[in-house]
CSV table of C-alpha atoms and ligand atoms in Angstrom, one decimal:
chain,number,residue,atom,x,y,z
U,14,UNK,CA,118.7,110.5,69.6
U,15,UNK,CA,119.6,110.6,73.3
U,16,UNK,CA,116.8,111.9,75.6
U,17,UNK,CA,117.8,115.2,77.3
U,18,UNK,CA,117.5,114.8,81.1
U,19,UNK,CA,118.3,116.7,84.3
U,20,UNK,CA,118.9,114.6,87.4
U,21,UNK,CA,117.9,116.3,90.7
U,22,UNK,CA,119.7,114.4,93.4
U,23,UNK,CA,120.5,114.2,97.1
U,24,UNK,CA,123.5,112.0,96.5
U,25,UNK,CA,123.5,109.3,98.8
U,26,UNK,CA,124.3,105.7,97.8
U,27,UNK,CA,121.5,105.1,95.4
U,28,UNK,CA,121.6,108.5,93.8
U,29,UNK,CA,125.2,107.7,93.0
U,30,UNK,CA,124.1,104.4,91.4
U,31,UNK,CA,121.5,106.4,89.4
U,32,UNK,CA,124.2,108.8,88.3
U,33,UNK,CA,126.5,105.9,87.2
U,34,UNK,CA,123.7,104.2,85.3
U,35,UNK,CA,122.5,107.3,83.6
U,36,UNK,CA,126.0,108.3,82.5
U,37,UNK,CA,126.9,104.9,81.2
U,38,UNK,CA,123.7,104.8,79.0
U,39,UNK,CA,124.2,106.0,75.5
U,40,UNK,CA,120.5,107.0,75.2
U,41,UNK,CA,120.4,109.7,77.9
U,42,UNK,CA,121.9,113.2,77.5
U,43,UNK,CA,122.5,114.4,81.0
U,44,UNK,CA,122.3,118.2,80.6
U,45,UNK,CA,122.8,119.1,84.3
U,46,UNK,CA,122.7,117.7,87.8
U,47,UNK,CA,120.9,119.7,90.5
U,48,UNK,CA,121.4,119.0,94.1
U,49,UNK,CA,119.0,119.2,97.1
U,50,UNK,CA,119.3,118.6,100.8
U,51,UNK,CA,118.1,115.2,101.8
U,52,UNK,CA,120.2,112.2,102.5
U,53,UNK,CA,122.9,114.6,103.5
U,54,UNK,CA,123.4,118.4,103.5
U,55,UNK,CA,123.3,120.0,100.1
U,56,UNK,CA,127.0,121.0,100.1
U,57,UNK,CA,127.9,117.4,100.8
U,58,UNK,CA,125.5,116.3,98.0
U,59,UNK,CA,127.4,118.5,95.6
U,60,UNK,CA,130.8,117.1,96.7
U,61,UNK,CA,129.5,113.5,96.4
U,62,UNK,CA,128.0,114.2,93.0
U,63,UNK,CA,131.2,115.7,91.7
U,64,UNK,CA,133.3,112.8,93.1
U,65,UNK,CA,131.0,110.3,91.3
U,66,UNK,CA,131.4,112.3,88.1
U,67,UNK,CA,135.2,112.0,88.5
U,68,UNK,CA,134.8,108.3,89.0
U,69,UNK,CA,133.0,108.2,85.7
U,70,UNK,CA,135.5,110.4,84.0
U,71,UNK,CA,132.3,112.3,83.0
U,72,UNK,CA,132.5,115.5,80.9
U,73,UNK,CA,132.0,118.9,82.5
U,74,UNK,CA,128.3,118.6,83.3
U,75,UNK,CA,126.9,121.5,85.2
U,76,UNK,CA,126.4,120.6,88.9
U,77,UNK,CA,124.3,123.1,90.8
U,78,UNK,CA,123.6,123.5,94.5
U,79,UNK,CA,119.9,123.9,95.4
U,80,UNK,CA,117.7,124.0,98.4
U,81,UNK,CA,119.5,123.7,101.7
U,82,UNK,CA,116.3,122.6,103.6
U,83,UNK,CA,112.7,121.7,102.9
U,84,UNK,CA,110.1,124.5,102.4
U,85,UNK,CA,108.8,124.2,106.0
U,86,UNK,CA,110.5,121.4,107.9
U,87,UNK,CA,114.2,121.5,109.1
U,88,UNK,CA,116.5,119.2,107.1
U,89,UNK,CA,116.5,115.6,108.4
U,90,UNK,CA,119.3,113.6,106.9
U,91,UNK,CA,119.4,109.9,106.4
U,92,UNK,CA,123.1,109.5,107.2
U,93,UNK,CA,122.5,106.2,109.1
U,94,UNK,CA,121.4,104.7,105.8
U,95,UNK,CA,124.0,106.3,103.5
U,96,UNK,CA,127.0,106.7,105.8
U,97,UNK,CA,128.3,109.8,107.4
U,98,UNK,CA,129.4,111.5,104.2
U,99,UNK,CA,126.5,110.0,102.2
U,100,UNK,CA,128.5,107.6,100.0
U,101,UNK,CA,128.7,104.6,102.3
U,102,UNK,CA,132.3,104.0,103.3
U,103,UNK,CA,133.5,104.8,99.8
U,104,UNK,CA,136.6,107.1,100.0
U,105,UNK,CA,136.4,108.8,96.6
U,106,UNK,CA,139.1,111.5,96.1
U,107,UNK,CA,137.7,115.0,96.5
U,108,UNK,CA,136.9,116.5,93.1
U,109,UNK,CA,138.4,119.6,91.5
U,110,UNK,CA,135.0,120.3,89.8
U,111,UNK,CA,133.4,123.5,90.9
U,112,UNK,CA,129.6,123.7,91.3
U,113,UNK,CA,127.8,126.1,88.9
U,114,UNK,CA,127.6,129.7,90.1
U,115,UNK,CA,123.8,129.6,89.6
U,116,UNK,CA,121.3,128.1,92.0
U,117,UNK,CA,119.8,124.8,90.9
U,118,UNK,CA,116.4,126.4,90.2
U,119,UNK,CA,118.1,128.8,87.7
U,120,UNK,CA,120.0,125.9,86.0
U,121,UNK,CA,116.8,123.9,85.8
U,122,UNK,CA,115.0,126.8,84.2
U,123,UNK,CA,117.9,127.6,81.8
U,124,UNK,CA,118.2,124.1,80.6
U,125,UNK,CA,114.5,123.5,80.3
U,126,UNK,CA,114.0,126.6,78.2
U,127,UNK,CA,117.1,126.0,76.1
U,128,UNK,CA,116.3,122.4,75.3
U,129,UNK,CA,115.4,121.9,71.6
U,130,UNK,CA,113.2,119.0,72.5
U,131,UNK,CA,111.3,119.0,75.8
U,132,UNK,CA,113.5,117.8,78.6
U,133,UNK,CA,112.7,115.1,81.3
U,134,UNK,CA,113.6,115.8,84.9
U,135,UNK,CA,114.5,112.7,87.0
U,136,UNK,CA,113.9,113.7,90.6
U,137,UNK,CA,115.7,111.4,93.1
U,138,UNK,CA,115.5,113.3,96.3
U,139,UNK,CA,113.1,115.6,98.2
U,140,UNK,CA,111.2,117.7,95.7
U,141,UNK,CA,112.2,121.1,97.2
U,142,UNK,CA,114.1,122.3,94.1
U,143,UNK,CA,111.2,121.3,91.8
U,144,UNK,CA,108.7,123.1,93.9
U,145,UNK,CA,110.8,126.2,94.0
U,146,UNK,CA,111.1,126.0,90.2
U,147,UNK,CA,107.4,125.6,89.7
U,148,UNK,CA,106.5,128.5,92.1
U,149,UNK,CA,109.3,130.8,90.9
U,150,UNK,CA,109.0,130.2,87.2
U,151,UNK,CA,105.5,128.9,86.3
U,152,UNK,CA,106.3,129.5,82.6
U,153,UNK,CA,108.6,126.4,82.6
U,154,UNK,CA,105.8,124.0,83.7
U,155,UNK,CA,104.5,123.4,80.2
U,156,UNK,CA,108.0,123.1,78.8
U,157,UNK,CA,108.9,120.0,80.9
U,158,UNK,CA,108.4,116.8,79.0
U,159,UNK,CA,107.9,114.8,82.3
U,160,UNK,CA,109.1,114.5,85.8
U,161,UNK,CA,110.0,111.0,86.8
U,162,UNK,CA,110.3,111.0,90.6
U,163,UNK,CA,111.5,108.4,93.0
U,164,UNK,CA,109.1,109.0,95.9
U,165,UNK,CA,105.9,107.9,97.6
U,166,UNK,CA,104.3,104.6,97.9
U,167,UNK,CA,100.9,103.0,97.1
U,168,UNK,CA,101.6,100.7,100.1
U,169,UNK,CA,103.8,101.2,103.2
U,170,UNK,CA,106.4,103.8,103.9
U,171,UNK,CA,110.1,103.7,105.0
U,172,UNK,CA,110.7,107.0,106.8
U,173,UNK,CA,107.5,106.4,108.7
U,174,UNK,CA,105.0,103.5,108.6
U,175,UNK,CA,103.2,105.3,105.7
U,176,UNK,CA,105.5,107.9,104.3
U,177,UNK,CA,108.4,107.4,101.9
U,178,UNK,CA,111.6,109.5,102.7
U,179,UNK,CA,111.7,111.9,99.8
U,180,UNK,CA,108.0,112.9,100.3
U,181,UNK,CA,108.3,112.8,104.1
U,182,UNK,CA,111.3,115.1,104.0
U,183,UNK,CA,109.3,117.9,102.2
U,184,UNK,CA,105.6,117.1,101.8
U,185,UNK,CA,104.6,120.6,100.8
U,186,UNK,CA,107.1,120.5,97.9
U,187,UNK,CA,105.7,117.1,96.8
U,188,UNK,CA,102.2,118.5,96.9
U,189,UNK,CA,103.2,121.5,94.7
U,190,UNK,CA,104.8,119.2,92.2
U,191,UNK,CA,101.9,116.7,92.2
U,192,UNK,CA,99.4,119.5,91.6
U,193,UNK,CA,101.5,121.4,89.0
U,194,UNK,CA,100.0,119.8,85.9
U,195,UNK,CA,103.5,118.6,84.8
U,196,UNK,CA,103.2,115.0,83.4
U,197,UNK,CA,104.5,112.8,86.2
U,198,UNK,CA,105.7,109.2,86.7
U,199,UNK,CA,106.0,108.0,90.3
U,200,UNK,CA,108.7,105.4,91.0
U,201,UNK,CA,107.7,104.6,94.5
U,202,UNK,CA,108.6,102.0,97.1
U,203,UNK,CA,106.3,99.5,95.5
U,204,UNK,CA,109.1,98.9,92.9
U,205,UNK,CA,112.0,100.6,94.7
U,206,UNK,CA,112.2,97.7,97.2
U,207,UNK,CA,112.2,95.0,94.5
U,208,UNK,CA,115.4,95.4,92.6
U,209,UNK,CA,118.1,93.8,94.8
U,210,UNK,CA,121.6,92.7,94.1
U,211,UNK,CA,122.2,89.2,95.2
U,212,UNK,CA,125.2,87.9,97.1
U,213,UNK,CA,126.8,86.5,94.0
U,214,UNK,CA,126.6,89.9,92.2
U,215,UNK,CA,127.9,91.7,95.2
U,216,UNK,CA,130.9,89.4,95.5
U,217,UNK,CA,131.6,89.7,91.8
U,218,UNK,CA,131.5,93.5,91.9
U,219,UNK,CA,133.6,93.8,95.1
U,220,UNK,CA,136.3,91.5,93.6
U,221,UNK,CA,136.3,93.2,90.2
U,222,UNK,CA,139.5,94.6,88.7
U,223,UNK,CA,137.4,97.5,87.4
U,224,UNK,CA,137.4,100.5,89.8
U,225,UNK,CA,133.8,101.5,88.8
U,226,UNK,CA,132.5,98.0,89.5
U,227,UNK,CA,134.3,97.9,92.8
U,228,UNK,CA,132.8,101.2,93.8
U,229,UNK,CA,129.3,100.0,92.9
U,230,UNK,CA,130.0,96.9,95.0
U,231,UNK,CA,131.0,99.1,98.0
U,232,UNK,CA,127.9,101.2,97.6
U,233,UNK,CA,125.5,98.2,97.3
U,234,UNK,CA,127.3,96.3,100.1
U,235,UNK,CA,127.1,99.1,102.7
U,236,UNK,CA,125.8,97.8,106.0
U,237,UNK,CA,123.1,100.2,107.4
U,238,UNK,CA,123.5,101.0,111.1
U,239,UNK,CA,119.9,101.6,112.3
U,240,UNK,CA,119.2,103.9,115.3
U,241,UNK,CA,118.1,100.7,117.1
U,242,UNK,CA,121.7,99.4,116.9
U,243,UNK,CA,120.8,96.7,114.4
U,244,UNK,CA,122.9,96.5,111.2
U,245,UNK,CA,121.6,95.1,108.0
U,246,UNK,CA,122.5,94.9,104.3
U,247,UNK,CA,120.5,97.1,101.9
U,248,UNK,CA,121.7,96.1,98.4
U,249,UNK,CA,119.0,97.9,96.5
U,250,UNK,CA,119.8,99.8,93.3
U,251,UNK,CA,117.2,102.2,94.6
U,252,UNK,CA,117.1,105.5,92.7
U,253,UNK,CA,118.9,103.8,89.7
U,254,UNK,CA,115.7,101.8,89.2
U,255,UNK,CA,113.8,105.1,88.4
U,256,UNK,CA,116.3,105.7,85.6
U,257,UNK,CA,115.8,102.1,84.4
U,258,UNK,CA,112.1,102.8,84.3
U,259,UNK,CA,112.7,105.7,82.0
U,260,UNK,CA,114.9,103.9,79.5
U,261,UNK,CA,113.2,100.5,79.7
U,262,UNK,CA,109.5,101.0,80.6
U,263,UNK,CA,108.7,97.6,79.2
U,264,UNK,CA,110.2,96.0,82.3
U,265,UNK,CA,107.7,97.7,84.5
U,266,UNK,CA,103.9,97.6,85.0
U,267,UNK,CA,102.4,101.1,85.3
U,268,UNK,CA,99.0,102.1,86.7
U,269,UNK,CA,97.4,105.5,86.8
U,270,UNK,CA,95.6,106.6,90.0
U,271,UNK,CA,94.6,109.8,91.7
U,272,UNK,CA,97.2,110.8,94.3
U,273,UNK,CA,97.5,113.5,96.9
U,274,UNK,CA,100.1,114.1,99.7
U,275,UNK,CA,99.1,114.3,103.3
U,276,UNK,CA,100.8,117.3,104.9
U,277,UNK,CA,98.6,117.8,107.9
U,278,UNK,CA,100.8,117.4,111.0
U,279,UNK,CA,100.4,114.0,112.5
U,280,UNK,CA,101.2,110.4,112.1
U,281,UNK,CA,100.5,110.2,108.4
U,282,UNK,CA,102.4,113.4,107.3
U,283,UNK,CA,104.2,112.7,104.1
U,284,UNK,CA,102.0,109.8,103.0
U,285,UNK,CA,101.1,109.6,99.3
U,286,UNK,CA,97.4,108.8,99.3
U,287,UNK,CA,96.8,106.7,96.3
U,288,UNK,CA,93.0,106.4,95.6
U,289,UNK,CA,92.6,103.0,94.0
U,290,UNK,CA,88.8,102.9,94.5
U,291,UNK,CA,86.9,102.2,91.3
U,292,UNK,CA,84.3,104.8,92.3
U,293,UNK,CA,84.3,107.9,94.5
U,294,UNK,CA,82.8,107.6,97.9
U,295,UNK,CA,81.0,109.8,100.4
U,296,UNK,CA,83.8,112.3,100.4
U,297,UNK,CA,82.8,113.3,96.9
U,298,UNK,CA,79.1,113.4,97.7
U,299,UNK,CA,79.3,115.4,101.0
U,300,UNK,CA,82.5,117.4,100.5
U,301,UNK,CA,81.7,119.8,97.7
U,302,UNK,CA,85.0,121.5,98.2
U,303,UNK,CA,86.8,118.4,97.2
U,304,UNK,CA,88.9,119.1,94.1
U,305,UNK,CA,89.7,116.2,91.7
U,306,UNK,CA,93.0,114.7,92.7
U,307,UNK,CA,95.8,114.7,90.0
U,308,UNK,CA,96.0,111.3,88.2
U,309,UNK,CA,99.6,110.1,88.3
U,310,UNK,CA,101.2,107.2,86.4
U,311,UNK,CA,103.0,105.0,88.8
U,312,UNK,CA,105.2,101.9,88.6
U,313,UNK,CA,103.5,99.2,90.6
U,314,UNK,CA,105.6,96.2,89.8
U,315,UNK,CA,108.6,95.2,87.6
U,316,UNK,CA,110.6,92.3,86.2
U,317,UNK,CA,113.2,92.8,88.9
U,318,UNK,CA,115.6,90.2,87.5
U,319,UNK,CA,115.7,92.0,84.1
U,320,UNK,CA,116.0,95.4,85.7
U,321,UNK,CA,118.9,94.2,87.7
U,322,UNK,CA,120.5,92.7,84.5
U,323,UNK,CA,120.0,96.1,82.8
U,324,UNK,CA,121.7,97.9,85.6
U,325,UNK,CA,124.6,95.4,85.6
U,326,UNK,CA,125.0,95.6,81.9
U,327,UNK,CA,125.7,99.3,82.1
U,328,UNK,CA,128.7,98.5,84.4
U,329,UNK,CA,130.4,96.5,81.7
U,330,UNK,CA,133.8,98.1,80.9
U,331,UNK,CA,133.6,100.1,77.7
U,332,UNK,CA,135.9,98.9,74.9
A,20,RIB,O1,113.1,106.5,100.1
A,20,RIB,C1,114.2,106.4,99.3
A,20,RIB,C2,114.7,107.7,98.8
A,20,RIB,O2,115.1,108.5,99.8
A,20,RIB,C3,115.9,107.5,97.8
A,20,RIB,O3,115.9,108.5,96.9
A,20,RIB,C4,117.0,107.7,98.8
A,20,RIB,O4,118.2,108.2,98.1
A,20,RIB,C5,116.5,108.8,99.6
A,20,RIB,O5,116.7,110.1,98.9
A,21,CA,CA1,117.8,109.9,96.6
């Protein structure tokens, strides 16, 4: 039986790859897609998501607009990574699909409570919608099977030297989710950076006669124009890897560690602090106020070649 999921996205390039992969799998039942401001503005996220669903000839899955900005910070888009519209230079036709009349938080609550078997949320953008859901409707917390989230890092950052973009964009929201008690799986930069399309695959996809494969080639082949003026390729499947981790956990190595988010203003704001010490230190002895940190399962490494093959296999034209 297909696993019921909701994808919470800030459709940009790799969210689109995740939508494509999730839709092409037969073992995931995408009940709804909720949109959040991140890579681009939330209205553009909705337009991009609907355009990708058209590319997939997907059924009428509810697409809902959510938070227009983080809980505290102003929105800070990543258009230099994902292109002006968020979908590289892919000119997908505008969709006739209309977003749901309800806010993303309402759709999340409705689908979570209606699911006959507990539903998994795959969060691929800033965690603002999830935080609003948890704070507005605490009754749903124990009805969520798991939140698999692309975010954080047990090593270095990307948005800053230590913070990963989705967490950096809304650290308060990430902290609310981390401390909610919902079972969590973190798909952080430690694996996110590993699954890369090689030149041969890029060439194959770009030259394909299949429109979906050509679109994936354009998304993966997009040249990032950094603020410094440098341009570079970024052929990561990115968020799609988090969905791969959900359907094929055997391709990943997971560890469980205490994690907290730094949201004090300063150089490390948005860092996921992963406590990999085998014993507590002075902070536990001398800081009696210290609460135990939530212990989070996180992907630390993967068989990148097999994950890439899994992603590619989902692109095979259906008979
Ligand atoms: O740090 C990478 C994450 O930030 C990805 O989810 C990407 O789409 C952006 O949202
Ligand atoms: Ca994303």
